[in-house]
PDB file of C-alpha atoms in Angstrom:
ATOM      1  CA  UNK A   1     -64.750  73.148 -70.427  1.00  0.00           C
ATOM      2  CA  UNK A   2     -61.494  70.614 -70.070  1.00  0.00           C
ATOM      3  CA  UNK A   3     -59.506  70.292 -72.790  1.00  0.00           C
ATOM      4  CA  UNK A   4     -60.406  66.564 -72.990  1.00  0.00           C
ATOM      5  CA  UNK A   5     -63.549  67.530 -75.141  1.00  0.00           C
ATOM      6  CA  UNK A   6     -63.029  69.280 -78.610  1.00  0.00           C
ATOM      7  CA  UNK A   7     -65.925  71.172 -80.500  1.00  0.00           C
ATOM      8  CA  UNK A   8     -68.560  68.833 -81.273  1.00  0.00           C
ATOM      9  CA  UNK A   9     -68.187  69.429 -85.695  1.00  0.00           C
ATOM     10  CA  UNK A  10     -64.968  67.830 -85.000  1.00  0.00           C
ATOM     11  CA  UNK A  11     -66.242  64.237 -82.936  1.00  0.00           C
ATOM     12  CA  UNK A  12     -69.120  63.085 -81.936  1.00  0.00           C
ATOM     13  CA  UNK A  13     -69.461  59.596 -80.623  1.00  0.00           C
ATOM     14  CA  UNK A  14     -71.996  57.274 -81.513  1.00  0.00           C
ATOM     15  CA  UNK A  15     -74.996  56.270 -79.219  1.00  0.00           C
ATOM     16  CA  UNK A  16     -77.249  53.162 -79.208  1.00  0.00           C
ATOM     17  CA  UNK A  17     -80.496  53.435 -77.369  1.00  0.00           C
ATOM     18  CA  UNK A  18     -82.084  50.576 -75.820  1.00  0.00           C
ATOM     19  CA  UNK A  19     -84.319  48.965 -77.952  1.00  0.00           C
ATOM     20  CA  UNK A  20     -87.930  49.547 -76.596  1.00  0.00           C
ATOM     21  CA  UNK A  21     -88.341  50.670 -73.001  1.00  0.00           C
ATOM     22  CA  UNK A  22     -85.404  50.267 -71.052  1.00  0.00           C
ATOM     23  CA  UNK A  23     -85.439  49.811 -67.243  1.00  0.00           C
ATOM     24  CA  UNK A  24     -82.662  51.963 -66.459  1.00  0.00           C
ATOM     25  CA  UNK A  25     -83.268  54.653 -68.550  1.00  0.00           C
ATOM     26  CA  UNK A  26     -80.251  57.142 -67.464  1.00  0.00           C
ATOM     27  CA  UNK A  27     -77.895  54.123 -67.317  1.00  0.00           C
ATOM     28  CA  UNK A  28     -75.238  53.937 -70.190  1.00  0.00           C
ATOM     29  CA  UNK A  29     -72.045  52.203 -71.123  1.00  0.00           C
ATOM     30  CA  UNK A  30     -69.183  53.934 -72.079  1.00  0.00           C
ATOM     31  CA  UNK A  31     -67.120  52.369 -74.310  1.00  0.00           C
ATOM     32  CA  UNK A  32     -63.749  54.356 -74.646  1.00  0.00           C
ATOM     33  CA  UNK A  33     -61.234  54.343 -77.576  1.00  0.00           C
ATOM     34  CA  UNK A  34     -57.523  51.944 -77.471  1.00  0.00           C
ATOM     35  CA  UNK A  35     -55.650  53.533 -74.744  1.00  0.00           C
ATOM     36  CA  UNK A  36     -58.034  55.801 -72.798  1.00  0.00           C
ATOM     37  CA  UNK A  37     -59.299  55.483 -69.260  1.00  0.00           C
ATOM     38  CA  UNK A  38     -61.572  57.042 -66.921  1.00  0.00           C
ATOM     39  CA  UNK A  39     -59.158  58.545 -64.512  1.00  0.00           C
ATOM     40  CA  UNK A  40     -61.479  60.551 -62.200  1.00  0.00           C
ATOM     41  CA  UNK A  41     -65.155  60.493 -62.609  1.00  0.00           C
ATOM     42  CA  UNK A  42     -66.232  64.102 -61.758  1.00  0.00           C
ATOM     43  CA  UNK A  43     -70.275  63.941 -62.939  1.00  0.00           C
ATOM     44  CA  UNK A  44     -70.016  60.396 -64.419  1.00  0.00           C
ATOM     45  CA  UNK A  45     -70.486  59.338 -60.104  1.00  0.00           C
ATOM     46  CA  UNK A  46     -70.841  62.252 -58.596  1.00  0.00           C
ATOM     47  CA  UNK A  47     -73.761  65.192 -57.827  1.00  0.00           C
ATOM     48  CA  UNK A  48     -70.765  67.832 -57.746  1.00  0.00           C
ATOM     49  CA  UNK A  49     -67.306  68.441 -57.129  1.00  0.00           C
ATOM     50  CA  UNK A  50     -65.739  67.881 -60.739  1.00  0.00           C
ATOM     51  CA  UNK A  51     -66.770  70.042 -63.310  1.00  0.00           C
ATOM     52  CA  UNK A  52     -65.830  67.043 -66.029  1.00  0.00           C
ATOM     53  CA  UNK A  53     -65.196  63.907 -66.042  1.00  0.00           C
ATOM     54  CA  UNK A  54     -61.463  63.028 -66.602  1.00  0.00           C
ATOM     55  CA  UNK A  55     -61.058  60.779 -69.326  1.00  0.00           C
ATOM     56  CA  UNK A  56     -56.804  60.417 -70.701  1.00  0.00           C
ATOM     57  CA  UNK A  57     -54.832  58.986 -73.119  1.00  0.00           C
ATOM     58  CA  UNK A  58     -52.863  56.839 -70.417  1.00  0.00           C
ATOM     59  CA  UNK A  59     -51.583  53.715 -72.963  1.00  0.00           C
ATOM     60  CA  UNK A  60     -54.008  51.412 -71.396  1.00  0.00           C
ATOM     61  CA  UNK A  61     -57.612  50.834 -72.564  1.00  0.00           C
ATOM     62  CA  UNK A  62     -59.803  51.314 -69.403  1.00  0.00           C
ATOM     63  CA  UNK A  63     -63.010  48.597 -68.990  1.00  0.00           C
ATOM     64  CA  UNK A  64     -66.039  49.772 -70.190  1.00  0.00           C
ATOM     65  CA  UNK A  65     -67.711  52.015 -68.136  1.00  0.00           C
ATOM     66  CA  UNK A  66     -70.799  51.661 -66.907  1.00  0.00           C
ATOM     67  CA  UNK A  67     -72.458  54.926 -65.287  1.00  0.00           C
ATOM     68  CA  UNK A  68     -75.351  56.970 -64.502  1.00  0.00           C
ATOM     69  CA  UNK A  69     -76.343  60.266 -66.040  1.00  0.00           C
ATOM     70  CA  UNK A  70     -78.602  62.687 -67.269  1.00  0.00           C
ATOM     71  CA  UNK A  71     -79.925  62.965 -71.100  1.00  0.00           C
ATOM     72  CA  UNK A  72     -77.803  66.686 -71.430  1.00  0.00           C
ATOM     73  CA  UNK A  73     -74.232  64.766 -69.398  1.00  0.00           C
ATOM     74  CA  UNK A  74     -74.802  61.645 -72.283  1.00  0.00           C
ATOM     75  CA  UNK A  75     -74.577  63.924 -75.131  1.00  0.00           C
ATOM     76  CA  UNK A  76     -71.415  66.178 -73.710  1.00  0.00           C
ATOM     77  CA  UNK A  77     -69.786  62.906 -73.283  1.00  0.00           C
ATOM     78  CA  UNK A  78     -70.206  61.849 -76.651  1.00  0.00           C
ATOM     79  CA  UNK A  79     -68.205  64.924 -78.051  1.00  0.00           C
ATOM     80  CA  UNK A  80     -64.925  63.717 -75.700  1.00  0.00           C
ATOM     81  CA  UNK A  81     -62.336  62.385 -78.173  1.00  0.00           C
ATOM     82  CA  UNK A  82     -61.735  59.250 -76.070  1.00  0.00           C
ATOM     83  CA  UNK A  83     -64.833  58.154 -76.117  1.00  0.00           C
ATOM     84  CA  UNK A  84     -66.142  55.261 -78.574  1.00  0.00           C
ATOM     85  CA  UNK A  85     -69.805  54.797 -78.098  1.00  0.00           C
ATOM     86  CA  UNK A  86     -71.924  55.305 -75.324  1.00  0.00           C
ATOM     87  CA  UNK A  87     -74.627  52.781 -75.002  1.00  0.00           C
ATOM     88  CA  UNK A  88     -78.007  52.902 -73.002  1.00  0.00           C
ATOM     89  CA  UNK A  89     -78.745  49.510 -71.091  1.00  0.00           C
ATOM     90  CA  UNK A  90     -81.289  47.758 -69.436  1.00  0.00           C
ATOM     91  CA  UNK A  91     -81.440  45.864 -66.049  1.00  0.00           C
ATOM     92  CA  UNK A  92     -81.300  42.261 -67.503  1.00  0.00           C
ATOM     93  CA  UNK A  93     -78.070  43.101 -69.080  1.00  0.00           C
ATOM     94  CA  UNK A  94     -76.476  45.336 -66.809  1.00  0.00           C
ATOM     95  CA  UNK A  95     -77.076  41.841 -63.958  1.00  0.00           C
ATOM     96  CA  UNK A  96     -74.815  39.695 -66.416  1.00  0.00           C
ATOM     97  CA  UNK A  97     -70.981  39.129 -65.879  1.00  0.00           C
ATOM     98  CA  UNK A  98     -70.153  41.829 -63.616  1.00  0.00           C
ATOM     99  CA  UNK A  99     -67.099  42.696 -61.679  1.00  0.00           C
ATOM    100  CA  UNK A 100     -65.287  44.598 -59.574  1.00  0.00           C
ATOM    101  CA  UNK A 101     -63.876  47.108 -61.591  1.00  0.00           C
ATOM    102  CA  UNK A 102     -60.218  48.484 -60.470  1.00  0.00           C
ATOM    103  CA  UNK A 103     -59.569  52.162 -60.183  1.00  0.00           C
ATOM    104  CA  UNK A 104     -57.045  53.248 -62.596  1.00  0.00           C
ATOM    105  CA  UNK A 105     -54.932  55.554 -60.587  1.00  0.00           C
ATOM    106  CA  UNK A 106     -54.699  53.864 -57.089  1.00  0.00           C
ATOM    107  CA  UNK A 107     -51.502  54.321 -55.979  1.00  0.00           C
ATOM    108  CA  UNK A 108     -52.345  54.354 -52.469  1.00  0.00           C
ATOM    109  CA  UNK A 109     -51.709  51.580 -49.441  1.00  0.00           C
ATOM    110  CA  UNK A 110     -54.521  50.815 -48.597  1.00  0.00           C
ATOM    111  CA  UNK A 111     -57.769  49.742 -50.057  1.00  0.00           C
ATOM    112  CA  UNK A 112     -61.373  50.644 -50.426  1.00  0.00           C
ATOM    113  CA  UNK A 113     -64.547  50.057 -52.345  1.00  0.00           C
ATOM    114  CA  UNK A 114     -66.945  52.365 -53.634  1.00  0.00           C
ATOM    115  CA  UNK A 115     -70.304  51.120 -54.551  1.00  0.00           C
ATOM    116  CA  UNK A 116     -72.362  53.198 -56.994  1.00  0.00           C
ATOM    117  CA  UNK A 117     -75.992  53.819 -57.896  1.00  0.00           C
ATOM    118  CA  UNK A 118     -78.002  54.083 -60.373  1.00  0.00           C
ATOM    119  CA  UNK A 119     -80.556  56.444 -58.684  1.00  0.00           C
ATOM    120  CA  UNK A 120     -78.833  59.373 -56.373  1.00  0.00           C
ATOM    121  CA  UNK A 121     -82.243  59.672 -53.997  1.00  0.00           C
ATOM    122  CA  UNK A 122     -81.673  55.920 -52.973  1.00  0.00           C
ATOM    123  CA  UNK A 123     -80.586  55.551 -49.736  1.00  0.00           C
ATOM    124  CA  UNK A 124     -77.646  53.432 -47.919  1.00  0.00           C
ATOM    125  CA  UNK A 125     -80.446  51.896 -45.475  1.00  0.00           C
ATOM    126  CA  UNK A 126     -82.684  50.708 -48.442  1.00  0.00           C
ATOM    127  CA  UNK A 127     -79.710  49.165 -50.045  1.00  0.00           C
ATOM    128  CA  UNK A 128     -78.265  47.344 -46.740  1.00  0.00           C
ATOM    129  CA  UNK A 129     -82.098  46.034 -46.295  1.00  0.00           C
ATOM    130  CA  UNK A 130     -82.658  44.789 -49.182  1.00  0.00           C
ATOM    131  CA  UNK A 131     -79.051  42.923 -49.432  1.00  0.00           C
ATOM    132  CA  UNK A 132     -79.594  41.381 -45.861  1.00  0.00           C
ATOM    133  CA  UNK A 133     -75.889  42.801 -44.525  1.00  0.00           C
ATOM    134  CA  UNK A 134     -74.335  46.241 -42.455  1.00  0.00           C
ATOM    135  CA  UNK A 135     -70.514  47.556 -42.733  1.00  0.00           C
ATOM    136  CA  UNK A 136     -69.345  49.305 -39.927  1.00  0.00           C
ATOM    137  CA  UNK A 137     -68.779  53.012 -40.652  1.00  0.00           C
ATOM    138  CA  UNK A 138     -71.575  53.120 -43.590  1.00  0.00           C
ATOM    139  CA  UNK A 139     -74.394  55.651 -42.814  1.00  0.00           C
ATOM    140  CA  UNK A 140     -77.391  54.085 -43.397  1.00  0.00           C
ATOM    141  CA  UNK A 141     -79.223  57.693 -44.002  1.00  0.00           C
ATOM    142  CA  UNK A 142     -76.987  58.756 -46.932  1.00  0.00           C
ATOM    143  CA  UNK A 143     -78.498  59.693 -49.613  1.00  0.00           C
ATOM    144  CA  UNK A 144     -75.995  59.866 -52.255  1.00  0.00           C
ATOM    145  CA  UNK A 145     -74.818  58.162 -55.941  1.00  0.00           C
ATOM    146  CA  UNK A 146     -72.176  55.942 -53.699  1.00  0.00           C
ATOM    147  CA  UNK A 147     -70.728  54.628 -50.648  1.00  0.00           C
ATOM    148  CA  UNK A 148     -67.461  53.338 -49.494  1.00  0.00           C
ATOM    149  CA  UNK A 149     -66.766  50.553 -47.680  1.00  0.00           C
ATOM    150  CA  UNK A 150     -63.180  51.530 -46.159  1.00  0.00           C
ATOM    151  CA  UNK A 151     -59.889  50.084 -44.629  1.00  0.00           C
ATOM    152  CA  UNK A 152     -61.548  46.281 -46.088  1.00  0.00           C
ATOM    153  CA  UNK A 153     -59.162  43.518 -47.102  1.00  0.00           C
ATOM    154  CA  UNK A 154     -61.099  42.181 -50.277  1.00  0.00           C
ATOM    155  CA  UNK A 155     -64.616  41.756 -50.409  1.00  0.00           C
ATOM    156  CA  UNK A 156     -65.668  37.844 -50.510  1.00  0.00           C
ATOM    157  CA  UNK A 157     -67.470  36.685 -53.500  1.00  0.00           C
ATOM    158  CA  UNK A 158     -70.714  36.215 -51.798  1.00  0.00           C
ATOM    159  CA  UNK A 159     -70.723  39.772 -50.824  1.00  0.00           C
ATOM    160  CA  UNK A 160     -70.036  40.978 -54.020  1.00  0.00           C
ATOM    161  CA  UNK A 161     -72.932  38.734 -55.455  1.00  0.00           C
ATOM    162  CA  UNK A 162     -75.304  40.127 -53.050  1.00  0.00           C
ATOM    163  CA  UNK A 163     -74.476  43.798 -53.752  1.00  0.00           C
ATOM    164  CA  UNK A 164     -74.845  43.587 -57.141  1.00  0.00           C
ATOM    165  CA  UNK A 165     -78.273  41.391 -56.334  1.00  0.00           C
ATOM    166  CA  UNK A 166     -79.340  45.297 -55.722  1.00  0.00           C
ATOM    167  CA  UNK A 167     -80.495  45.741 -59.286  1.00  0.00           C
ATOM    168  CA  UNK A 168     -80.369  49.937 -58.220  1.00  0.00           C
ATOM    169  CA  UNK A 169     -76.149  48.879 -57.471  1.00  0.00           C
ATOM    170  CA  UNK A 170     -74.977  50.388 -60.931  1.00  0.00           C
ATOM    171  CA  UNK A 171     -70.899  49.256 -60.120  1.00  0.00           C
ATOM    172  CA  UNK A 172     -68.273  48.331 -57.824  1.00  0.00           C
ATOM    173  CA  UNK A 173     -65.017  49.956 -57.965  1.00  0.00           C
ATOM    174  CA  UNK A 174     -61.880  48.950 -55.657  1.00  0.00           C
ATOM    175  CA  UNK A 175     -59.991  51.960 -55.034  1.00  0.00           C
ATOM    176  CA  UNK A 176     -56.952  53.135 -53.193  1.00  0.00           C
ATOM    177  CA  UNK A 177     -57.085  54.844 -49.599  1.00  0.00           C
ATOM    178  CA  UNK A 178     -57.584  58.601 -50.890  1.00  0.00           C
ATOM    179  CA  UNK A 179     -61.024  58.101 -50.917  1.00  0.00           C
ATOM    180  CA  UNK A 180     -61.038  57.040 -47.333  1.00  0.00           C
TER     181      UNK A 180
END
């Protein structure tokens, strides 16, 4: 275990369920405490790799974080002490006001964008049909939590509105050339 959690008699966040049935049942906000940010995701977006998630003191309050996860990863999250409430959500309000979110450790040159699902047997081809567009270098048989769309200048509005028209597109990050 990381030493960003701590024994869960000392902290445990609090969590708001979706009232009645929500449809996006594994889907949760995180919101995180003044001056912590999600610096790598490990599980939060990812099937492996990380063992934890990375979430720091860095002096700057990260947005809130919107992810997918499983009922066991929601309540080991809740026991991280940067953490201030994790809260389930639904489709109708996921679809409201959202943005591009930055990544808060690019430091690279150039620039990226990794779109994230909410369901990790989804595929890139479903997605791309159903949002009427292609991006060179995307495999459309991938069947994984994200893709990237790399070495792209900034993604137009329109685009942006028809990605997240995909009501299975969980977020949009911008992030530096690493993950190229």
């Amino acid at each position: 275990m990381s030493d960003q959690s701590i024994d869960a008699q000392q902290y445990t966040a609090p969590y708001e369920a979706w009232p009645g049935v929500s449809a996006a049942p594994d889907c949760y906000y995180l919101t995180l405490h003044q001056g912590y940010q999600v610096s790598l995701s490990g599980w939060l977006d990812n099937d492996g790799g990380f063992d934890e998630p990375r979430i720091k003191f860095m002096g700057k309050t990260g947005p809130q974080y919107a992810t997918a996860i499983t009922p066991e990863q929601r309540e080991h999250i809740r026991h991280f002490v940067g953490v201030a409430k994790v809260t389930q959500f639904s489709d109708e309000q996921r679809l409201r006001g959202r943005e591009v979110q930055w990544f808060p450790e690019r430091k690279y040159g150039g620039r990226a964008y990794m779109v994230l699902f909410t369901d990790n047997t989804y595929t890139v081809g479903e997605h791309l049909a159903r949002i009427g567009h292609t991006f060179p270098g995307v495999d459309k048989d991938s069947r994984t939590r994200l893709y990237i769309l790399g070495r792209v200048d900034k993604l137009s509005e329109g685009v942006v509105r028809d990605i997240f028209s995909d009501p299975k597109v969980l977020e949009i990050w911008e992030t530096g050339s690493r993950w190229l």
